Structures are given as structure tokens and as C-alpha cells.
Tab-separated table of C-alpha atoms in Angstrom:
chain	number	residue	atom	x	y	z
S	24	UNK	CA	-0.202	0.074	-0.046
S	25	UNK	CA	0.850	3.594	-0.351
S	26	UNK	CA	2.140	5.500	2.908
S	27	UNK	CA	0.803	9.039	3.576
S	28	UNK	CA	1.855	11.654	6.229
S	29	UNK	CA	-0.232	11.759	9.023
S	30	UNK	CA	-0.368	15.516	9.301
S	31	UNK	CA	-0.691	16.231	5.698
S	32	UNK	CA	-2.858	13.166	4.412
S	33	UNK	CA	-2.483	14.554	0.679
S	34	UNK	CA	1.266	13.915	0.665
S	35	UNK	CA	2.675	10.578	-0.102
S	36	UNK	CA	5.753	9.281	1.506
S	37	UNK	CA	8.713	9.375	-1.024
S	38	UNK	CA	6.772	11.490	-3.500
S	39	UNK	CA	8.059	14.485	-5.322
S	40	UNK	CA	6.348	16.855	-2.796
S	41	UNK	CA	7.733	14.955	-0.046
S	42	UNK	CA	11.082	14.923	-1.444
S	43	UNK	CA	10.832	19.176	-1.838
S	44	UNK	CA	10.218	19.247	1.945
S	45	UNK	CA	12.823	16.863	2.991
S	46	UNK	CA	15.861	19.201	3.060
S	47	UNK	CA	13.716	21.986	5.152
S	48	UNK	CA	13.035	19.456	7.760
S	49	UNK	CA	16.706	18.180	7.903
S	50	UNK	CA	17.877	21.730	7.979
S	51	UNK	CA	15.241	22.704	10.883
S	52	UNK	CA	16.232	19.431	12.923
S	53	UNK	CA	20.036	20.390	12.282
S	54	UNK	CA	19.587	23.977	13.479
S	55	UNK	CA	17.141	23.289	16.407
S	56	UNK	CA	18.135	19.849	17.731
S	57	UNK	CA	22.037	19.635	17.016
S	58	UNK	CA	22.321	23.203	17.624
S	59	UNK	CA	20.957	22.895	21.294
S	60	UNK	CA	23.143	19.682	21.661
S	61	UNK	CA	26.190	21.492	20.476
S	62	UNK	CA	25.554	24.417	23.029
S	63	UNK	CA	24.980	21.882	26.019
S	64	UNK	CA	28.240	19.971	24.891
S	65	UNK	CA	30.177	23.208	24.544
S	66	UNK	CA	28.913	24.301	27.975
S	67	UNK	CA	29.656	21.236	29.708
S	68	UNK	CA	33.118	20.909	28.389
S	69	UNK	CA	33.736	24.416	29.986
S	70	UNK	CA	32.143	23.717	33.560
S	71	UNK	CA	35.119	22.129	35.419
S	72	UNK	CA	37.265	25.375	34.359
S	73	UNK	CA	34.801	27.980	34.830
S	74	UNK	CA	33.316	26.606	38.060
S	75	UNK	CA	36.832	26.534	39.906
S	76	UNK	CA	37.004	30.406	38.896
S	77	UNK	CA	33.762	31.122	40.587
S	78	UNK	CA	32.065	32.730	37.535
S	79	UNK	CA	28.661	32.992	38.742
S	80	UNK	CA	27.022	33.850	35.530
S	81	UNK	CA	28.183	30.838	34.114
S	82	UNK	CA	26.548	29.078	36.865
S	83	UNK	CA	23.155	30.616	36.221
S	84	UNK	CA	23.683	30.174	32.244
S	85	UNK	CA	24.219	26.298	32.648
S	86	UNK	CA	22.026	25.687	35.627
S	87	UNK	CA	19.625	23.406	33.810
S	88	UNK	CA	22.590	21.271	33.355
S	89	UNK	CA	24.220	20.956	36.822
S	90	UNK	CA	21.023	21.589	39.082
S	91	UNK	CA	19.700	18.046	39.159
S	92	UNK	CA	22.875	16.051	39.225
S	93	UNK	CA	25.668	15.575	41.670
S	94	UNK	CA	28.530	17.993	41.076
S	95	UNK	CA	30.896	15.491	40.010
S	96	UNK	CA	28.493	14.218	37.320
S	97	UNK	CA	27.807	17.519	35.528
S	98	UNK	CA	28.055	15.595	32.147
S	99	UNK	CA	25.287	13.353	32.766
S	100	UNK	CA	22.658	15.581	30.929
S	101	UNK	CA	24.870	15.317	27.911
S	102	UNK	CA	24.605	11.346	27.970
S	103	UNK	CA	20.641	11.887	28.404
S	104	UNK	CA	20.249	14.116	25.592
S	105	UNK	CA	22.530	12.076	23.274
S	106	UNK	CA	20.277	8.924	24.275
S	107	UNK	CA	17.141	10.930	23.740
S	108	UNK	CA	18.514	12.263	20.188
S	109	UNK	CA	19.462	8.778	19.033
S	110	UNK	CA	15.931	7.631	20.047
S	111	UNK	CA	14.283	10.274	17.937
S	112	UNK	CA	16.617	9.744	15.058
S	113	UNK	CA	15.714	5.923	14.873
S	114	UNK	CA	12.182	6.749	14.461
S	115	UNK	CA	12.395	9.396	12.009
S	116	UNK	CA	14.758	7.425	9.772
S	117	UNK	CA	13.181	4.222	10.076
S	118	UNK	CA	10.348	3.295	7.519
S	119	UNK	CA	9.533	0.088	9.353
S	120	UNK	CA	7.302	0.374	12.179
S	121	UNK	CA	8.427	-2.721	13.790
S	122	UNK	CA	11.985	-1.568	14.037
S	123	UNK	CA	10.759	1.644	15.653
């Protein structure tokens, strides 16, 4: 059978109209998801040095990363984000519903 998009029932999976939209969706994911992931990884890589310098603004800027974990495990949110990103990528890239 034919596969159609859930939110746009008139667009068939793999059609020319779908292929036109794919680069925009990949670009959106790259900017939004990969950009946030890069921001967090960059911040986490700088946490030990900047926290030892008592930089209060840095502590407030990356509070969402270090607030819920032990101080020596400041990198744990990065692992959690990478895991969530991988799960989302499998769902997006797999056409087989059983593999998802």
C-alpha cells in the first residue's frame, strides 16, 4: 500500500512533494536539535574550568545542566540528551514500524 503523512494526508511518502520538503526538515532539525546539543556539549566541556574560577554568570547560564545532578556528574545531561536524540533519530529514519 501507499504511505501518507499523518499531518498532511495528501502528501505521499517518497513523492516529489515530500522530497521537496525533506531538506527543509533536515535543516530545521540540524539547527534546532543539533544546535542545542552543541550548545550543551560546549557548555559542559567548560564547566570544570569556569566553576573553579567562581564565575557566577556561568553557573546561572548552565543551571539546567548541573542543578539536578551531583557536582562530579555534571556531564550526565549530555549522555541523556544524546540518548534521546538517538531514539528520535531511529524513529524518524526508520520506515519500518516494527524496527521503531
